[in-house]
mmCIF file of C-alpha atoms and ligand atoms in Angstrom:
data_model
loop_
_atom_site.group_PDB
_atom_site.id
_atom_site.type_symbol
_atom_site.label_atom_id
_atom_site.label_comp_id
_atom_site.label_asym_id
_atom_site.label_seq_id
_atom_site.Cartn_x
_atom_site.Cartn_y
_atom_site.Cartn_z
ATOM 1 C CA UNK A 1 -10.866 21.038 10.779
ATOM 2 C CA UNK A 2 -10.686 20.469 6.919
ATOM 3 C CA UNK A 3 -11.497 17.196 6.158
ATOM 4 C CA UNK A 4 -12.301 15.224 2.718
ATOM 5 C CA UNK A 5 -15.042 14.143 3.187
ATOM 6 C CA UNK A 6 -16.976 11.003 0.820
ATOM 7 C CA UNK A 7 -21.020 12.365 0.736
ATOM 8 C CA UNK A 8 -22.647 9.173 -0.164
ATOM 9 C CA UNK A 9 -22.048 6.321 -2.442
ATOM 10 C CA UNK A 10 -20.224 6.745 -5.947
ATOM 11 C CA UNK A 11 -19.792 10.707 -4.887
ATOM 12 C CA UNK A 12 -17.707 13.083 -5.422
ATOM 13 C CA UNK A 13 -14.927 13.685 -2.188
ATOM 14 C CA UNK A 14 -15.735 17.412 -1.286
ATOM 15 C CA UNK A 15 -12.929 18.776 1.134
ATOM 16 C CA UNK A 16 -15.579 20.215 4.115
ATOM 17 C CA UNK A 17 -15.188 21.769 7.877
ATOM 18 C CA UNK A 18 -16.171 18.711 10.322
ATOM 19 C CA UNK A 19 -15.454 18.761 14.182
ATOM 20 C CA UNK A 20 -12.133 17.810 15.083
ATOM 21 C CA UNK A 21 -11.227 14.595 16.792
ATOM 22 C CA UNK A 22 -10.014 14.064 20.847
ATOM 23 C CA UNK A 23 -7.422 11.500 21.211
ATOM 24 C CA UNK A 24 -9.238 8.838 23.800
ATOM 25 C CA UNK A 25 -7.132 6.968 26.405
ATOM 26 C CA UNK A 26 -4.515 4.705 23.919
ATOM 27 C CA UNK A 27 -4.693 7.297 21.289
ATOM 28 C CA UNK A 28 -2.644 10.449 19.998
ATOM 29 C CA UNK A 29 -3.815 13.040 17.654
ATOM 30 C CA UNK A 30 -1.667 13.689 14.616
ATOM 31 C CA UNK A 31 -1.827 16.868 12.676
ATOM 32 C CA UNK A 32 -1.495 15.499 9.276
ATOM 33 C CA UNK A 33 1.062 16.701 6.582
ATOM 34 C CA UNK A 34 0.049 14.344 3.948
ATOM 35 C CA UNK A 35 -2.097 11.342 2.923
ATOM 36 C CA UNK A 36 -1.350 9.457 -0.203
ATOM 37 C CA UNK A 37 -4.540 8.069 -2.020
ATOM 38 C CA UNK A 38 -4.010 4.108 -2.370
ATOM 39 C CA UNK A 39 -6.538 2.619 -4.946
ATOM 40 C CA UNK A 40 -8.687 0.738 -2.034
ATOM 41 C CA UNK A 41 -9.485 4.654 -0.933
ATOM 42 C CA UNK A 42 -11.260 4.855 -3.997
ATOM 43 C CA UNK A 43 -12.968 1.657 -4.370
ATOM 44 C CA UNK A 44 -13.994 1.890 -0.661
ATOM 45 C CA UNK A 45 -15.904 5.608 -1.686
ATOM 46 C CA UNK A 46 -17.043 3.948 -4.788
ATOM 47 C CA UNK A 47 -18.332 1.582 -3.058
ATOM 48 C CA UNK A 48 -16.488 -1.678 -4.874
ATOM 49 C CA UNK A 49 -15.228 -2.304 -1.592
ATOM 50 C CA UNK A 50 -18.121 -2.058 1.220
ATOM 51 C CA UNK A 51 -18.672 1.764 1.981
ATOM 52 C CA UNK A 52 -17.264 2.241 5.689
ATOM 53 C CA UNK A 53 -20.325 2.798 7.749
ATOM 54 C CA UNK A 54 -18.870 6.408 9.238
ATOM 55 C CA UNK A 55 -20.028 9.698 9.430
ATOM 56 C CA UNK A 56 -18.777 11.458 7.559
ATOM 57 C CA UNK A 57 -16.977 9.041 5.964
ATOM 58 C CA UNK A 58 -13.338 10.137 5.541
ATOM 59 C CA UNK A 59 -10.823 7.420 4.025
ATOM 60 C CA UNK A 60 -6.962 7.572 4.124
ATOM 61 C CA UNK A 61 -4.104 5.158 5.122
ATOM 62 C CA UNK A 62 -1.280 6.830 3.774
ATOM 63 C CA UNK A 63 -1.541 9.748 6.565
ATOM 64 C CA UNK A 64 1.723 10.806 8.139
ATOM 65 C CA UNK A 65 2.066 14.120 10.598
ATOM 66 C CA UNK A 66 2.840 15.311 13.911
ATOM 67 C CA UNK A 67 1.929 14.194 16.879
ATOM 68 C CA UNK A 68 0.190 16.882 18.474
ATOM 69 C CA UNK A 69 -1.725 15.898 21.554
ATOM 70 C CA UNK A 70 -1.575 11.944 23.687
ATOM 71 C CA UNK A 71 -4.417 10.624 25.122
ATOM 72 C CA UNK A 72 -4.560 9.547 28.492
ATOM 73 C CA UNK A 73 -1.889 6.821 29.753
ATOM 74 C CA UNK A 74 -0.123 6.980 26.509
ATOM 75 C CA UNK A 75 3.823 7.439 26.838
ATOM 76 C CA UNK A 76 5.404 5.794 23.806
ATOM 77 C CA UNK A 77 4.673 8.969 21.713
ATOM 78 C CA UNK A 78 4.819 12.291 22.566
ATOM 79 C CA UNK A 79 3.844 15.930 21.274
ATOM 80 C CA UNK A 80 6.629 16.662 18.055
ATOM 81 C CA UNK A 81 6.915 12.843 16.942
ATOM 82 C CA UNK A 82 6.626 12.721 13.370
ATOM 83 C CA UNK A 83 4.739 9.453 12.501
ATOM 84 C CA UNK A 84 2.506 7.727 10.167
ATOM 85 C CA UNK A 85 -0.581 5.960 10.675
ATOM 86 C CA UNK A 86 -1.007 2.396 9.875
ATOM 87 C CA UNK A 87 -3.977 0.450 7.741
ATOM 88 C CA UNK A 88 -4.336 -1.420 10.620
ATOM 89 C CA UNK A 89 -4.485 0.133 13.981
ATOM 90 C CA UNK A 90 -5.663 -2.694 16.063
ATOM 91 C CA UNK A 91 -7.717 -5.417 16.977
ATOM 92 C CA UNK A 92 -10.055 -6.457 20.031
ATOM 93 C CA UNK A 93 -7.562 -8.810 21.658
ATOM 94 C CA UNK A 94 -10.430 -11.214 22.813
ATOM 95 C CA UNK A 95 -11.405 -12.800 19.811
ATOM 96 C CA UNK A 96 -10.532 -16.088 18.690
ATOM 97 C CA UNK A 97 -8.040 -14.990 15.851
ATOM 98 C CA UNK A 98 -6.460 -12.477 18.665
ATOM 99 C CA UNK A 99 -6.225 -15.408 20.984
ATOM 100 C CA UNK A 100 -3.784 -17.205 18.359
ATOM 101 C CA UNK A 101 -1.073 -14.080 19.444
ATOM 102 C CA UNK A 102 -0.486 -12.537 16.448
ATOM 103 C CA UNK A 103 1.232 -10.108 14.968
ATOM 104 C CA UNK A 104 -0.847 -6.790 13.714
ATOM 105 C CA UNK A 105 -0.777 -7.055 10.065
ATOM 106 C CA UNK A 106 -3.284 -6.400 7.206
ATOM 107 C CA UNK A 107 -4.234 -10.387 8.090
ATOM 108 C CA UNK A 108 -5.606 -8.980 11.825
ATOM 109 C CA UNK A 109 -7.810 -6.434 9.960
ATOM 110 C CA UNK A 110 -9.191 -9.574 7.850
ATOM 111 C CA UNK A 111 -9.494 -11.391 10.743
ATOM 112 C CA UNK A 112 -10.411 -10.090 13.835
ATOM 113 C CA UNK A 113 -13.898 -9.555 14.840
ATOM 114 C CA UNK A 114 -13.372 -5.807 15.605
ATOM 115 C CA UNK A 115 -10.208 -4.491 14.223
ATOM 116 C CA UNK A 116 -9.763 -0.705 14.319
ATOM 117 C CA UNK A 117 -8.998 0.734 10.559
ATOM 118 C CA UNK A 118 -7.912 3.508 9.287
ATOM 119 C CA UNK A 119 -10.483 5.053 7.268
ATOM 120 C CA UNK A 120 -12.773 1.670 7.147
ATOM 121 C CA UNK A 121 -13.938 1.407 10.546
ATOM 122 C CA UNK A 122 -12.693 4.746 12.184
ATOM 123 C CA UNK A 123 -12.214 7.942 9.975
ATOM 124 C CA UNK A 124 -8.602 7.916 7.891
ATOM 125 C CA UNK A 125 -6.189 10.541 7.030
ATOM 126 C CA UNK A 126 -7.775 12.648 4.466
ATOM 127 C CA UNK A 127 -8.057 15.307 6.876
ATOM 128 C CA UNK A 128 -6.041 17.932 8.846
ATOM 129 C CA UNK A 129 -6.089 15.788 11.694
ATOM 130 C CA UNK A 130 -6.082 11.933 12.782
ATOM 131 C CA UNK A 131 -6.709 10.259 15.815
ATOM 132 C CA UNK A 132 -5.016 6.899 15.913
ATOM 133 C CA UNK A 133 -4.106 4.036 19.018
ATOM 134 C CA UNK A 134 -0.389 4.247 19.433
ATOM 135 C CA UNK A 135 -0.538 0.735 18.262
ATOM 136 C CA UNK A 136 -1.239 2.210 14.740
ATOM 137 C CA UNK A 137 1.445 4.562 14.582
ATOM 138 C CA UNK A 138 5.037 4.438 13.381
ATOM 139 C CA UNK A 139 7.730 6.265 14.192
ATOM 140 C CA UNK A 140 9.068 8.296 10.625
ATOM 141 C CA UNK A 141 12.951 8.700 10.163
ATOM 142 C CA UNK A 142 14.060 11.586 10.293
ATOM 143 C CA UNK A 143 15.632 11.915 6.991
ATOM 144 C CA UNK A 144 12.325 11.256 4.896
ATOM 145 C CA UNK A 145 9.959 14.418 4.372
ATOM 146 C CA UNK A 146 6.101 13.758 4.271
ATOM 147 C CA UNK A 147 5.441 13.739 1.009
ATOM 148 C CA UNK A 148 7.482 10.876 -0.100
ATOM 149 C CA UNK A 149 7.234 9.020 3.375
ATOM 150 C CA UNK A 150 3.181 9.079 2.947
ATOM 151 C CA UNK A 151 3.399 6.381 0.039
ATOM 152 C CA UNK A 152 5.130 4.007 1.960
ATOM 153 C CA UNK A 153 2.663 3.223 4.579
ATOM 154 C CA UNK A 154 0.954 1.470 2.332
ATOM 155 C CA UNK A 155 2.049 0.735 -0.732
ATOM 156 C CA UNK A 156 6.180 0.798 0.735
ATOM 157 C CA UNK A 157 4.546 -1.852 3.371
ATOM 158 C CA UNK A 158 2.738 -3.808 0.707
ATOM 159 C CA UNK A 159 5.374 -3.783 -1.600
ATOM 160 C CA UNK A 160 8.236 -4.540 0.754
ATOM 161 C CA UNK A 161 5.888 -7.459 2.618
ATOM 162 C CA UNK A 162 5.895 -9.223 -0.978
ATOM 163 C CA UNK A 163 9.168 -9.254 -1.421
ATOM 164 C CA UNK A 164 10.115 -10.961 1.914
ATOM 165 C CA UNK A 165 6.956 -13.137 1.384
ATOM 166 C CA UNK A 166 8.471 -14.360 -2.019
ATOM 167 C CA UNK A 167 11.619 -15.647 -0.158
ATOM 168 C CA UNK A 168 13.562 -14.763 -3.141
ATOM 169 C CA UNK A 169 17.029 -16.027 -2.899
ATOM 170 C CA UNK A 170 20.238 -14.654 -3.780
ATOM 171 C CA UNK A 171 21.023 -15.263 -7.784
ATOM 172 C CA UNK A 172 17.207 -15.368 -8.685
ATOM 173 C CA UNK A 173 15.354 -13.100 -10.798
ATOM 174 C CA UNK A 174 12.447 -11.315 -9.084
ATOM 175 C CA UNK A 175 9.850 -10.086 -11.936
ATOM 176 C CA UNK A 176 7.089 -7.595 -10.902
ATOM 177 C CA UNK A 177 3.326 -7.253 -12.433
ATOM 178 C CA UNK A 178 2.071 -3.702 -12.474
ATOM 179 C CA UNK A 179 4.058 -0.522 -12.277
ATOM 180 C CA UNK A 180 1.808 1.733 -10.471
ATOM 181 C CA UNK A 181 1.721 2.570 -6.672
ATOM 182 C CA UNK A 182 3.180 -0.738 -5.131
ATOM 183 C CA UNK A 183 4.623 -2.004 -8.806
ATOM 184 C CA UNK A 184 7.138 1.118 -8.886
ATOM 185 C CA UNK A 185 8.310 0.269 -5.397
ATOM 186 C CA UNK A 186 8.367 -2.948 -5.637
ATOM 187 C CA UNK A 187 10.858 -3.120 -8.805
ATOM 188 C CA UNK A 188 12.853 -0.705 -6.661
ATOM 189 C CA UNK A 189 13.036 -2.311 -3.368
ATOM 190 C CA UNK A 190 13.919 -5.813 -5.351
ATOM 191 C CA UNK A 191 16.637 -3.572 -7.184
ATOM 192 C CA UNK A 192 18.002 -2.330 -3.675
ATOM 193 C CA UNK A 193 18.379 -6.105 -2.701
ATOM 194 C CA UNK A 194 20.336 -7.179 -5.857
ATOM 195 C CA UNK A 195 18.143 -8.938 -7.359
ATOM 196 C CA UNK A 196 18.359 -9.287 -11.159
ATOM 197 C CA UNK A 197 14.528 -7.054 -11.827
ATOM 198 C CA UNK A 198 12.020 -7.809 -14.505
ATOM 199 C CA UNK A 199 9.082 -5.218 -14.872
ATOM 200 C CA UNK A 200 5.922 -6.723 -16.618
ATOM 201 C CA UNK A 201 3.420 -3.554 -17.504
ATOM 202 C CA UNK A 202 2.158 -3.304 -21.040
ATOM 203 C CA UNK A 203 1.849 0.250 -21.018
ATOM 204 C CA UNK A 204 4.536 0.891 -23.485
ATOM 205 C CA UNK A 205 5.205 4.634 -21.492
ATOM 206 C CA UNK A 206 5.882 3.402 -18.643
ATOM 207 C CA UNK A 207 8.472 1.252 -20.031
ATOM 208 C CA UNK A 208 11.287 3.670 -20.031
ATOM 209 C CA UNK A 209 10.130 4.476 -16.029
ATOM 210 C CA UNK A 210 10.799 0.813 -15.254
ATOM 211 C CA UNK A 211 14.094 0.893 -16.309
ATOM 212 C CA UNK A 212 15.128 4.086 -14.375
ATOM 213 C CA UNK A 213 13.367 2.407 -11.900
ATOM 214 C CA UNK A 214 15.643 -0.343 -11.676
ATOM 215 C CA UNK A 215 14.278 -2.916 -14.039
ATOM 216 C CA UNK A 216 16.747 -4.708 -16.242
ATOM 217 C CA UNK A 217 14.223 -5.775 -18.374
ATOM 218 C CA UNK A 218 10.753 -5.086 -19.332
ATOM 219 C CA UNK A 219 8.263 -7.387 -20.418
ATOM 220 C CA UNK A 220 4.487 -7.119 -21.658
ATOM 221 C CA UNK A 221 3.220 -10.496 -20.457
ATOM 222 C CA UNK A 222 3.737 -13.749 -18.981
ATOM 223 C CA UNK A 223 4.327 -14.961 -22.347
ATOM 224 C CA UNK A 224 7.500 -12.527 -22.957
ATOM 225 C CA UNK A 225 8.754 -13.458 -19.940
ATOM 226 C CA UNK A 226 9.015 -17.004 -20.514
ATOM 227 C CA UNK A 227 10.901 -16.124 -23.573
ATOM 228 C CA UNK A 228 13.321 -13.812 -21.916
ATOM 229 C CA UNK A 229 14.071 -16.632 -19.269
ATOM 230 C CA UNK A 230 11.497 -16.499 -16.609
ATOM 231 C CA UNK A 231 11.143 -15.413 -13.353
ATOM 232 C CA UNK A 232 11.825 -17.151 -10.119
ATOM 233 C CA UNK A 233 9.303 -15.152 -8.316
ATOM 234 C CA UNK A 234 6.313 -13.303 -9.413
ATOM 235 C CA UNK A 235 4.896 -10.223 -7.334
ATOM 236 C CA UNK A 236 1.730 -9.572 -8.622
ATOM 237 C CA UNK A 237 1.139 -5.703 -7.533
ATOM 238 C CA UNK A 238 -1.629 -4.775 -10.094
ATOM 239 C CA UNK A 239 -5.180 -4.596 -9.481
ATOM 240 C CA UNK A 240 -5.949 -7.488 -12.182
ATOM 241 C CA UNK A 241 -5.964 -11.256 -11.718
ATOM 242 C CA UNK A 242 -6.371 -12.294 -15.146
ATOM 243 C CA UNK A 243 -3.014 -10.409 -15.927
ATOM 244 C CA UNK A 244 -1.806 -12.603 -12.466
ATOM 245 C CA UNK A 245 -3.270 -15.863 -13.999
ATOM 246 C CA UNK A 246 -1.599 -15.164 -17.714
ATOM 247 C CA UNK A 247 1.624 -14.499 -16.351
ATOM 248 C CA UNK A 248 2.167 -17.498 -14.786
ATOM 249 C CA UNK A 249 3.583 -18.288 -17.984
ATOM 250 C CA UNK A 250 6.459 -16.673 -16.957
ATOM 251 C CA UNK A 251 6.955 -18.276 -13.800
ATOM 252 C CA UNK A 252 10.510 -20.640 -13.681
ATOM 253 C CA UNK A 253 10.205 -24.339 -11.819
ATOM 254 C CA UNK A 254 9.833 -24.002 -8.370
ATOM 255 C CA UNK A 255 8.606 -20.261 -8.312
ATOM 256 C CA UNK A 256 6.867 -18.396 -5.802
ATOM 257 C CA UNK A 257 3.952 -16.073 -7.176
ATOM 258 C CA UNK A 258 2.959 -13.433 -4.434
ATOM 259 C CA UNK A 259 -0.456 -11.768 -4.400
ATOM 260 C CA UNK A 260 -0.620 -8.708 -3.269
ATOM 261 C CA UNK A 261 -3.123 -6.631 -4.720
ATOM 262 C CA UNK A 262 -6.819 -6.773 -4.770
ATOM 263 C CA UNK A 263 -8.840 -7.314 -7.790
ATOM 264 C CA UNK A 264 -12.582 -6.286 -6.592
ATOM 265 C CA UNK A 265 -14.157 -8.189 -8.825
ATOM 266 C CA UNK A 266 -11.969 -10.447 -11.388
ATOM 267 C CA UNK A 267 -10.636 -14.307 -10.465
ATOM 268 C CA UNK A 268 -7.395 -15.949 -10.432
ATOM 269 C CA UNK A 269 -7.472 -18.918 -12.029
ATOM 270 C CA UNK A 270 -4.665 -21.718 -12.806
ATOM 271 C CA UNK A 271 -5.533 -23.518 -15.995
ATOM 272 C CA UNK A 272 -3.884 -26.649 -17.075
ATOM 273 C CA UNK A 273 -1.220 -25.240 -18.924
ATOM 274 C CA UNK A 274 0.245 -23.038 -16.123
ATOM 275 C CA UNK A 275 1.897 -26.866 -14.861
ATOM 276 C CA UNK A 276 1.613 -25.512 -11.203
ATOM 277 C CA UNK A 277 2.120 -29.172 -9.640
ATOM 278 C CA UNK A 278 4.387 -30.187 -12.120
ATOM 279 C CA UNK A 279 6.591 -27.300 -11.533
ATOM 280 C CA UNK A 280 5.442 -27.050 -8.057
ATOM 281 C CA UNK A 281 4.986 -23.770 -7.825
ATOM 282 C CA UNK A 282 3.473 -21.889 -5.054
ATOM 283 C CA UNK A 283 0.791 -19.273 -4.702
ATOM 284 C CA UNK A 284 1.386 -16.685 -1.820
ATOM 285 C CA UNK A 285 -0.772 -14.324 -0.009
ATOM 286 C CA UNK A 286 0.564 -11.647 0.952
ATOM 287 C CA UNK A 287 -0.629 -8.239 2.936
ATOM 288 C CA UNK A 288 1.487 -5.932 5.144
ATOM 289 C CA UNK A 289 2.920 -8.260 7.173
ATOM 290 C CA UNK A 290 3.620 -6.888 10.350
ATOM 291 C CA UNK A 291 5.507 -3.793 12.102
ATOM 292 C CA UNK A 292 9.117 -5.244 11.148
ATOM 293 C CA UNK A 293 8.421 -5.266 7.966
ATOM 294 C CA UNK A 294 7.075 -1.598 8.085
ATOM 295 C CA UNK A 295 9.892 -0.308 9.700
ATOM 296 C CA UNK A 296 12.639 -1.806 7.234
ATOM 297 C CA UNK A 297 10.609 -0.487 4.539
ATOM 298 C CA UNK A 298 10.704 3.302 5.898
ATOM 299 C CA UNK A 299 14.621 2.352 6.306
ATOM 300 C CA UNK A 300 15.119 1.765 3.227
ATOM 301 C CA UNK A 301 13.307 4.697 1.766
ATOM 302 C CA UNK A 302 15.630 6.910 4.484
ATOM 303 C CA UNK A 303 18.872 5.185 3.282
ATOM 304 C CA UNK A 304 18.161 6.271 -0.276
ATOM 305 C CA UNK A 305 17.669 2.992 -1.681
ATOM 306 C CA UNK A 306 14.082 3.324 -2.460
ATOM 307 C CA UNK A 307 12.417 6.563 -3.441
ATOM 308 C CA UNK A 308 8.434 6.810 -4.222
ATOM 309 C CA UNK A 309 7.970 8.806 -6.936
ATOM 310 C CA UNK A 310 4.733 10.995 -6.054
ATOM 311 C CA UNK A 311 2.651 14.078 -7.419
ATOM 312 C CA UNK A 312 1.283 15.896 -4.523
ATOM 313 C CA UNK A 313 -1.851 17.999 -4.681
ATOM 314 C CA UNK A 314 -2.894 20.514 -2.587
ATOM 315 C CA UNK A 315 -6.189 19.412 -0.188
ATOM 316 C CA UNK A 316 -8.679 21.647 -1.830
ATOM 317 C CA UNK A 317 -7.749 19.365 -5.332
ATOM 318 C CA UNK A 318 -8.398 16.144 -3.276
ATOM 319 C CA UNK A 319 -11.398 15.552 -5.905
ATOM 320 C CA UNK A 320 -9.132 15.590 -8.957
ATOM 321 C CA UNK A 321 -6.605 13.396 -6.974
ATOM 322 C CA UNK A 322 -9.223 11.247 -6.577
ATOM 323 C CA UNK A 323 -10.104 11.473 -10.556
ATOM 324 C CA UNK A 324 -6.422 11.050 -11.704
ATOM 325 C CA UNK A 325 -5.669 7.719 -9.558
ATOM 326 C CA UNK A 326 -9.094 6.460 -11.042
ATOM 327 C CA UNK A 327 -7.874 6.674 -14.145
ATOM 328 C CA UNK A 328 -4.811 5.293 -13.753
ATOM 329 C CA UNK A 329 -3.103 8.406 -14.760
ATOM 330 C CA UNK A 330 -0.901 9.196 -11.530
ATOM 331 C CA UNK A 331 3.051 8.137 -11.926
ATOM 332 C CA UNK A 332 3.005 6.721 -9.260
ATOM 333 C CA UNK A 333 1.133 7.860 -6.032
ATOM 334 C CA UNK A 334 -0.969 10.633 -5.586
ATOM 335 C CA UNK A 335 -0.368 12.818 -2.235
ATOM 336 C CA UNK A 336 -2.490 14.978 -0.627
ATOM 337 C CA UNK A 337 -0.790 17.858 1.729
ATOM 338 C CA UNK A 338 -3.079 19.103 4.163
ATOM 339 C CA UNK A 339 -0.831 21.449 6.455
HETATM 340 ZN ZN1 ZN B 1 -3.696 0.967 0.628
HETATM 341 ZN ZN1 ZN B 2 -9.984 -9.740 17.596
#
């Protein structure tokens, strides 16, 4: 098969013939339509994020396909299910985070002491096929094609997770740092719910794209969003904590501020200003947090509510995919087809 493959360290992805994977008992094999390129893709072949120790190594969470062939004793999917494949597949079930009993979300890839991952500890979904544990697939509905399903199995999940981890209630204004893969969602899916929508970006262009997005407002900083009233909650989708850590500003009495992104190398930091007893606010983790959670998100998307807004390149451009999402120049997910 064709896969995109990562040579070594800091290299250019080259899209390559490799052997093509057997589903083992537990696992199907999904011929893969598309694979959307999430930033920890890059930093993982960049090696910000530790390089996966695979050969070759082929990254990709965002895969979503066919099912084409079930291993042995697997019977909740079947040849012609149209799925995608999840961050995290599954865990070893004997350790003592599995012992606790829960769920499988990004927190049991964290966690456990052998979780299966897409693309991090088992190859991902830059290729033209996948093998994944049924545990690590979801079912897609049928009313969302692969290209703009692909986005939302990881940044739909992450951006959907933050908003439920927020707890935002009805009447309170949801603001949302970062308008790029998870950002654009996330103003949308907090739009869908009713919530009054602030975007914070300070790219001035994509200030008009908030707004069709759903934003009511758009603000640069914490600082503007103080002035324009605050925020009740805060989901910080960006890749930058010191933009999390000055927008606190912005953050009303008794506000939640939800972390969702990864900054590789940059700290969050409360400084004495920010008031965070005082207004007792409260910092939230938050990951993809759990199949539910998935599976409203991909409803959502299906009902029309939510629509990621991708540009799709074929699998022999992989490399300038790659290039374009570095550089921050993709509005707002870049897709891969490979069928
Ligand atoms: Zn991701
Ligand atoms: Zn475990």
């Amino acid at each position: 098969m064709k896969a995109a493959v990562v040579p070594a360290v800091g290299q250019r992805w080259e899209l390559r013939e490799v052997a093509t994977p057997r589903p083992g008992p537990g696992q199907v094999l999904v011929r893969v339509h598309a694979c959307g390129v999430c930033h920890n893709d890059v930093w993982l072949s960049r090696g910000v994020l530790p390089f996966p120790p695979l050969d070759p190594v082929i990254t990709g969470h965002e895969a979503v396909g066919e099912v084409v062939e079930a291993g042995p004793g697997v019977t909740a999917r079947r040849p012609g299910d149209r799925v995608g494949v999840t961050w995290v597949q599954g865990t070893c079930g004997r350790c003592a985070y599995c012992r606790r009993g829960l769920p499988l979300t990004g927190q049991s890839g964290m966690n456990c002491a052998e979780p299966v991952m897409t693309g991090v500890t088992v190859p991902g979904g830059h290729a033209e096929y996948v093998v994944a544990l049924v545990s690590g697939t979801v079912p897609l509905p049928d009313e969302l094609d692969y290209e703009t399903a692909a986005p939302l199995l990881c940044a739909g999940y992450t951006a959907w997770s933050a908003l439920r981890a927020s707890r935002a209630a009805p009447r309170e204004r949801v603001a949302v740092l970062g308008l790029g893969g998870v950002g654009h969602l996330a103003v949308q899916y907090a739009r869908a719910c009713g919530f009054e929508t602030v975007a914070v970006t300070r790219s001035a262009e994509k200030q008009e794209l908030a707004r069709k997005l759903g934003a009511a407002l758009v603000v640069a900083d914490g600082t503007q969003l103080r002035e324009s009233g605050g925020a009740d909650v805060l989901l910080v989708t960006g890749t930058s904590y010191a933009a999390a850590g000055e927008a606190l500003a912005g953050v009303r009495p008794n506000g939640r501020v939800v972390l969702a992104g990864i900054d590789p190398q940059g700290a969050f930091t409360i400084g004495p200003r920010d008031m965070v007893w005082a207004n007792r606010l409260q910092i939230v983790g938050s990951t993809h947090n759990g199949p539910q959670e998935l599976h409203e998100a991909l409803r959502m998307a299906a009902e029309g509510a939510v629509t990621p807004l991708v540009e799709t390149f074929d699998r022999e451009q992989v490399a300038e995919a790659v290039d374009a999402v570095e550089r921050n120049e993709v509005r707002f997910r870049a897709v891969v087809r490979y069928a």
